[in-house]
Coordinates of C-alpha atoms in Angstrom, one line a residue:
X274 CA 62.9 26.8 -99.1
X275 CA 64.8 23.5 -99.3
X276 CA 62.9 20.4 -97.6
X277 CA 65.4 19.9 -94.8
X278 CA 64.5 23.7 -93.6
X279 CA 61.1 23.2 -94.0
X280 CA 58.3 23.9 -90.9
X281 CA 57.6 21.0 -88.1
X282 CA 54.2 19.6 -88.7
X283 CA 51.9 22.2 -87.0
X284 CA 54.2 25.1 -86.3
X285 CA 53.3 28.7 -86.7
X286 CA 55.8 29.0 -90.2
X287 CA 53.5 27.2 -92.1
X288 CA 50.6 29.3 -92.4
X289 CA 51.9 32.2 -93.8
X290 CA 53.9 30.5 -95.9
X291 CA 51.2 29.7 -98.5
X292 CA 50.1 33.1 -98.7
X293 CA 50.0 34.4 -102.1
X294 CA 51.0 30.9 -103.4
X295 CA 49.0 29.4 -106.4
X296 CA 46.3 26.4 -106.1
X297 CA 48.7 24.4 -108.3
X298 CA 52.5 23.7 -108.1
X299 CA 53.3 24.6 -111.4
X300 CA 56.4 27.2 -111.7
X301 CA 57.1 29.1 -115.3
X302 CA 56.0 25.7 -117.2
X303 CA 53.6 22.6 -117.8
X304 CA 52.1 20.9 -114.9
X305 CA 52.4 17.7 -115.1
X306 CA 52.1 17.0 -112.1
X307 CA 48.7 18.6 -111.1
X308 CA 46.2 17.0 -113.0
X309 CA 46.9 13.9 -111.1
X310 CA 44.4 12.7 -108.3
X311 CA 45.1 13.2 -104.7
X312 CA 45.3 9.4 -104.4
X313 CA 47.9 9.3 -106.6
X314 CA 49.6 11.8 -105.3
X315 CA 49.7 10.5 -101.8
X316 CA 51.0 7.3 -103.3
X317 CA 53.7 9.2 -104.4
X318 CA 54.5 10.5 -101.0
X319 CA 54.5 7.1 -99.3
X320 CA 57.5 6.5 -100.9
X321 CA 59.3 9.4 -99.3
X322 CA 60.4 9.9 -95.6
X323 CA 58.0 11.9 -93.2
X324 CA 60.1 14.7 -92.8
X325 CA 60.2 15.4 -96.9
X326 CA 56.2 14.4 -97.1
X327 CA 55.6 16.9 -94.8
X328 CA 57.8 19.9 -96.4
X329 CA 55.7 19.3 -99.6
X330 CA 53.2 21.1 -97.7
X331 CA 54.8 24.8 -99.1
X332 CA 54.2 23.8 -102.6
X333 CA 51.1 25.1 -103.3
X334 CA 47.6 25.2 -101.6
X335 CA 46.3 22.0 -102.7
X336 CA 49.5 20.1 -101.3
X337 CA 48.9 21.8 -97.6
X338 CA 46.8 19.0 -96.7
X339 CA 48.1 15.8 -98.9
X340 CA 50.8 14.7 -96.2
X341 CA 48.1 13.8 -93.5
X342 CA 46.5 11.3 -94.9
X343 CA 49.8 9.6 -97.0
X344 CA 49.4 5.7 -95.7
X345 CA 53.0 5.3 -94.4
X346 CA 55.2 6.7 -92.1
X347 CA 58.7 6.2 -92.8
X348 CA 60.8 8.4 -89.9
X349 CA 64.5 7.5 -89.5
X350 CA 67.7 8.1 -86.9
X351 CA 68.1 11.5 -87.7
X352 CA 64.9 12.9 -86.6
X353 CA 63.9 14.3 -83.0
X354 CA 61.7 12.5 -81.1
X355 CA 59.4 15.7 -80.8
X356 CA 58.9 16.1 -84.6
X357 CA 57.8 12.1 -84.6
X358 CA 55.3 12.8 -82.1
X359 CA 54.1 15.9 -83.9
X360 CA 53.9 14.1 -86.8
X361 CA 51.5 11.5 -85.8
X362 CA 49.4 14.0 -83.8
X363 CA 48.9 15.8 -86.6
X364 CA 48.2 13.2 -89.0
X365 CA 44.6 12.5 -89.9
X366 CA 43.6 8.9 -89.0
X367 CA 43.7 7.1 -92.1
X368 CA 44.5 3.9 -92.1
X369 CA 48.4 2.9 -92.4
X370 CA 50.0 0.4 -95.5
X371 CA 53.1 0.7 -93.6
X372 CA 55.0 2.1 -90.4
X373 CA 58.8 2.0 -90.3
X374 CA 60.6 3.6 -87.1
X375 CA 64.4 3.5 -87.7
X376 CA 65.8 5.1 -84.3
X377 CA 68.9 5.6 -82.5
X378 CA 69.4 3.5 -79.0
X379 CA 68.8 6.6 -77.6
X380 CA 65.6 6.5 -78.1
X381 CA 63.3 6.5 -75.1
X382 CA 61.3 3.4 -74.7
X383 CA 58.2 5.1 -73.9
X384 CA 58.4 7.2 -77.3
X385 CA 58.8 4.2 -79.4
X386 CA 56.0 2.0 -77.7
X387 CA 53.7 5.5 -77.7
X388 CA 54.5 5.1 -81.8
X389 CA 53.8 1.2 -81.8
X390 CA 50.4 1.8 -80.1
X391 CA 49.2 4.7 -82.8
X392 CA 50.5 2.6 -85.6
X393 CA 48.0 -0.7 -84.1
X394 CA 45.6 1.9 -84.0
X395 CA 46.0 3.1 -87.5
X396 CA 45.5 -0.8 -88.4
X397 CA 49.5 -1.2 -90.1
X398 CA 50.1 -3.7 -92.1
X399 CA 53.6 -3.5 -92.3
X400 CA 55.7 -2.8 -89.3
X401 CA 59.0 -2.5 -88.8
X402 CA 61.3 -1.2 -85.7
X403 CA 65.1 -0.7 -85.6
X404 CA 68.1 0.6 -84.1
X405 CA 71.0 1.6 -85.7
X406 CA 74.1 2.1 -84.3
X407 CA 78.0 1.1 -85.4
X408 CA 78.1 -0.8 -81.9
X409 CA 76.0 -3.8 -82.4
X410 CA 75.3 -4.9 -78.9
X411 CA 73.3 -1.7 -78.5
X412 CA 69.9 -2.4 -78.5
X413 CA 66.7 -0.8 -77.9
X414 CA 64.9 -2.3 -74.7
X415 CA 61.4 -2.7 -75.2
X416 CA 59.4 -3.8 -71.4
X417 CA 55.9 -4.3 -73.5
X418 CA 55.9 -5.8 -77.5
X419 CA 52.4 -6.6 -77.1
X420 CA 50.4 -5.6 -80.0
X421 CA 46.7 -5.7 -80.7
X422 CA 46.6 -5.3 -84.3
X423 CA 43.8 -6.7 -86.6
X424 CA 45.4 -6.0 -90.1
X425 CA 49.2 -6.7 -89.0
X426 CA 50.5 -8.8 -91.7
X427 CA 54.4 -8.5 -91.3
X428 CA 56.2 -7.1 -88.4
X429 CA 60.4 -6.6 -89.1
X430 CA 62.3 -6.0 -85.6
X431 CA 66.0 -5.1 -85.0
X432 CA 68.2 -4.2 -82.6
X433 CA 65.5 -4.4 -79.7
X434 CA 65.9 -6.3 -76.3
X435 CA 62.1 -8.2 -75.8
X436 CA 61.9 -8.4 -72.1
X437 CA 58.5 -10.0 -72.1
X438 CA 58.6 -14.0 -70.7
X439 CA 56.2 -14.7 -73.4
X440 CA 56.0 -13.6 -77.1
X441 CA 52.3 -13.7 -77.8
X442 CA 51.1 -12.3 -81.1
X443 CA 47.8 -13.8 -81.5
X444 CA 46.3 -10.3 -80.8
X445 CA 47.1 -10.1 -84.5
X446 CA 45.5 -12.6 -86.7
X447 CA 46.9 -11.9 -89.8
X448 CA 50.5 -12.2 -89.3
X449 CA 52.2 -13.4 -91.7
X450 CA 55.9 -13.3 -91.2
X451 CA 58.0 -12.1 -88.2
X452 CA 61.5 -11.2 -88.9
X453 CA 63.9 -10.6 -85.7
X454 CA 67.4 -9.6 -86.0
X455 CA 70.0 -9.0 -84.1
X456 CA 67.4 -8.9 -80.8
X457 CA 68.1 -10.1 -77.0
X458 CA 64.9 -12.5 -77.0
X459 CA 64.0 -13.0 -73.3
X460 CA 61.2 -15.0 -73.9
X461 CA 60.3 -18.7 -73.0
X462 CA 57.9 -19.1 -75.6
X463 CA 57.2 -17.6 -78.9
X464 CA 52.9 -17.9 -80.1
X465 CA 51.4 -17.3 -82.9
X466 CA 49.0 -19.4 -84.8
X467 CA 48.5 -17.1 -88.0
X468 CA 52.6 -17.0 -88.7
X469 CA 53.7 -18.3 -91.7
X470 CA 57.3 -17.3 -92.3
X471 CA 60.0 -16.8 -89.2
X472 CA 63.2 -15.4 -89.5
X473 CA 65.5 -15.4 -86.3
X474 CA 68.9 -14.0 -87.1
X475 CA 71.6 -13.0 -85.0
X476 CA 69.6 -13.2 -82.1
X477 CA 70.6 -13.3 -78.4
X478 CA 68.1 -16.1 -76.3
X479 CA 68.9 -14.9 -73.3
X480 CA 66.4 -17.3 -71.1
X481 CA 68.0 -20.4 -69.1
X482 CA 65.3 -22.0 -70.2
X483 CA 64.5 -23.4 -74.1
X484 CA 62.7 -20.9 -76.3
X485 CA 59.6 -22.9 -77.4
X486 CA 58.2 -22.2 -80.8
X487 CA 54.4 -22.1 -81.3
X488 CA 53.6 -21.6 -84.4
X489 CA 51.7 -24.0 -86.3
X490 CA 50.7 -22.6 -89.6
X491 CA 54.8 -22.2 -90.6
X492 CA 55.4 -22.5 -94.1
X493 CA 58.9 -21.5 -94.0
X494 CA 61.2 -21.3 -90.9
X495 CA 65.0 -19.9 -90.8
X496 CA 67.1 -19.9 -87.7
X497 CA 70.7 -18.7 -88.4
X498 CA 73.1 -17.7 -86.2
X499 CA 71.8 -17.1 -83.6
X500 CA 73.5 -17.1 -79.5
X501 CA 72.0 -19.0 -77.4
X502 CA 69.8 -22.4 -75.9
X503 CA 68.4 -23.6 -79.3
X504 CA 64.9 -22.8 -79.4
X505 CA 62.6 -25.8 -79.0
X506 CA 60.6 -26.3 -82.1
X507 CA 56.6 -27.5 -81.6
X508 CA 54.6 -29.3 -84.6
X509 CA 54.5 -27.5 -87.7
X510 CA 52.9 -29.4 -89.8
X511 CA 52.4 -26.9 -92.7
X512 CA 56.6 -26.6 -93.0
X513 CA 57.8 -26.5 -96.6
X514 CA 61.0 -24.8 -95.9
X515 CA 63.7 -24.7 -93.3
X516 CA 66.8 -22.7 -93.1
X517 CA 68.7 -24.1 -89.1
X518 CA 72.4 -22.3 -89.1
X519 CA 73.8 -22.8 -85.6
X520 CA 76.4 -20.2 -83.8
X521 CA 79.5 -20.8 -85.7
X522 CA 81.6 -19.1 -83.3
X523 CA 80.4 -20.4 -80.2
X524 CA 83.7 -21.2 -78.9
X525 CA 84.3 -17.5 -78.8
X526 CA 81.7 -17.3 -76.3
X527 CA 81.7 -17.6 -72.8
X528 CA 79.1 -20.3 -72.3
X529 CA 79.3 -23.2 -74.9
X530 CA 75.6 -23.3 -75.6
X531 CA 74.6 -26.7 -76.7
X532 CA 78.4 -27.6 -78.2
X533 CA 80.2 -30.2 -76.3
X534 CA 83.7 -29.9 -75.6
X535 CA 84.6 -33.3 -75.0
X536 CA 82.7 -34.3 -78.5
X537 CA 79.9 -36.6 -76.6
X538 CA 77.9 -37.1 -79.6
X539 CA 74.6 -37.1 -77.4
X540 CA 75.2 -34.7 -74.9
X541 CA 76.4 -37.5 -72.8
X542 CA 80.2 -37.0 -72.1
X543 CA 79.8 -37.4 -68.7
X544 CA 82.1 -34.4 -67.8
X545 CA 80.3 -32.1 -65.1
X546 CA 82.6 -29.0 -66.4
X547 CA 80.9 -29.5 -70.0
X548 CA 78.2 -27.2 -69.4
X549 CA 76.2 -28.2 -72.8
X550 CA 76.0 -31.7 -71.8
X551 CA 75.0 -30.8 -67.7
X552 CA 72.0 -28.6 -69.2
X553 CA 70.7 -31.3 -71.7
X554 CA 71.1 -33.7 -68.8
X555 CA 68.7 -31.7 -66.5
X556 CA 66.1 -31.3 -68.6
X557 CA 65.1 -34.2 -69.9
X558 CA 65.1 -35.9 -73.4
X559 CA 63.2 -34.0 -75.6
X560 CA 63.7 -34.1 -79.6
X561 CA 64.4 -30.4 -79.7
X562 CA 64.1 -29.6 -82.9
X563 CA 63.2 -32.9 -85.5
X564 CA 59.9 -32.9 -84.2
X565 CA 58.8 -29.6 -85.6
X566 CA 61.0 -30.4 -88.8
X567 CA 60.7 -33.4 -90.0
X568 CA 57.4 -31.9 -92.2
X569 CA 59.5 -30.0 -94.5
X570 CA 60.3 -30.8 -98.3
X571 CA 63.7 -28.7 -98.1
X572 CA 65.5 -28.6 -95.4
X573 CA 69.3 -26.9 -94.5
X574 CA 71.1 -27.6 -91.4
X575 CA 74.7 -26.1 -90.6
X576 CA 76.6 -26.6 -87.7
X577 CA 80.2 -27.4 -86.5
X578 CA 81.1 -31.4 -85.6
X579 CA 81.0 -30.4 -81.8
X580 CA 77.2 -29.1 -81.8
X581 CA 75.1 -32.0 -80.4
X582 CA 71.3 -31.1 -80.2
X583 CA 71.3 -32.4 -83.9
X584 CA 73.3 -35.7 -83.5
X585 CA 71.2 -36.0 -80.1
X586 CA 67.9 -35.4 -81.8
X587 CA 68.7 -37.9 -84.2
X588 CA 68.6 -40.8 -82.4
X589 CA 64.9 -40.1 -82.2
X590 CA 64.9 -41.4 -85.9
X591 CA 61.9 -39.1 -86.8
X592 CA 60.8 -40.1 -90.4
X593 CA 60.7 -37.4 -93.0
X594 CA 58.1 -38.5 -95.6
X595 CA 57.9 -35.2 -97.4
X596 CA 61.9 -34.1 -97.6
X597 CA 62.6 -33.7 -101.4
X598 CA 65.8 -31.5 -100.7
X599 CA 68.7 -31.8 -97.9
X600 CA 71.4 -30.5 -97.3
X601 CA 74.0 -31.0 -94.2
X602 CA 76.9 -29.5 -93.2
X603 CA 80.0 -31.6 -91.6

């Protein structure tokens, strides 16, 4: 039986099929494979997806078992939403090293945040969620990203609308790094005190409204290319590295986010039909994004001559007593 006919985790075919079979998997030669310890084995299996973890379970009698209690689940596009849920009802309860849901945007919402919740539950360190699809603007809308997850230590999202106003992850007090890509971020503020690396890239900020950033344990920062109101960056005093690459083709879009037209160098062309410069005039003069940099020891920012929350920033004149490496685009 090849592994892409085998049973669905807790169907009737699997039963009988070990009937007869031998303890070990050994066929006309040396097992090498046998001796080895059930932990080791199940290590092995974390490295393949669900689906072919599961279909070693016609082997032999001693592997019948093995693919409940492998610590990842690794399920992809191609496979039904009934054998996922299967899957995880089947599975013992061991704890999880790593969850990874690649789905189509398809997908119901209410299956993927059912698969969210048993992976917080299962106490996953590593978590990742994305969409594939050839059309890039399809994305997975999630209502509720709100984990409770004590072991959480890196959490990779793609393709996913966030709908919540607020990103709060301090339910998980280990996290690490957060990776978002390619996601419609409807959120006003982004919290987590534990984060130490954030990656925003290719990412839609949808709100009308700045994106503050809360995270002040960041070692390591990187916004790049992202649509949008530039996120509004709080203290970070820990910041080593920063990575800030702003939309370079914003005059493709159909609102000029935070690029003046007219070139007013600090949002202050005067021009009611620049919307940039209108926005930046209604709410206030904040240092947008200096403040939370001006900690780092290497820092990269990338932007076209007509972007102004830079330039405007700068007249702030924030000192950066640590910067060791700069660089600066045009």
């Amino acid at each position: 039986m090849s592994l892409v006919q085998c049973p669905a985790p807790g169907s009737s075919d699997d039963g009988h099929l070990l009937d007869g079979m031998p303890d070990s998997a050994a066929a006309g030669g040396e097992d090498r494979i046998g001796p080895l310890p059930d932990d080791i084995l199940r290590l092995v299996l974390s490295f393949l997806p669900s689906r072919e973890s599961v279909c070693t379970c016609v082997l032999a009698r001693r592997w019948r078992n093995l693919w409940k209690s492998v610590p990842t689940v690794l399920v992809y596009e191609e496979e039904e939403a009934s054998f996922v849920t299967s899957l995880l009802l089947l599975r013992d309860r061991v704890p999880l090293r790593e969850f990874v849901c690649i789905s189509s945007p398809s997908e119901t919402p209410q299956d993927v945040e059912m698969w969210l919740r048993y992976a917080a539950s299962c106490h996953v360190r590593v978590l990742q969620v994305e969409v594939r699809s050839y059309d890039t603007t399809e994305r997975l809308r999630l209502p509720n990203m709100t984990l409770v997850c004590q072991q959480l230590t890196s959490l990779y999202i793609c393709s996913v609308e966030l709908k919540e106003r607020t990103l709060d992850l301090s339910s998980c007090p280990v996290l690490k790094k957060l990776q978002m890509t390619n996601c419609e971020i409807y959120a006003q503020k982004i919290v987590c005190q534990s984060l130490r690396h954030l990656v925003t890239y290719m990412c839609i900020f949808v709100s009308d409204v700045r994106t503050r950033i809360s995270c002040p344990s960041l070692a390591a920062l990187e916004l790049a290319e992202n649509v949008g109101l530039t996120p509004f960056l709080e203290s970070m005093p820990s910041l080593v590295t920063a990575f800030v690459e702003f939309d370079t083709e914003w005059h493709e879009r159909e609102y000029p986010y935070d690029h003046c037209l007219n070139g007013g160098y600090y949002g202050d062309c005067g021009d009611w039909d620049c919307l940039a410069c209108r926005h930046i005039d209604n709410e206030g003069d904040d240092c947008v994004l200096l403040d939370g940099l001006c900690g780092a020891t290497r820092l990269t920012l990338i932007s076209t001559p007509k972007m102004i929350i830079c330039t405007r920033d700068f007249k702030w004149r924030r000192i950066f007593s640590k910067l060791k490496t700069l660089y600066l685009s045009e």
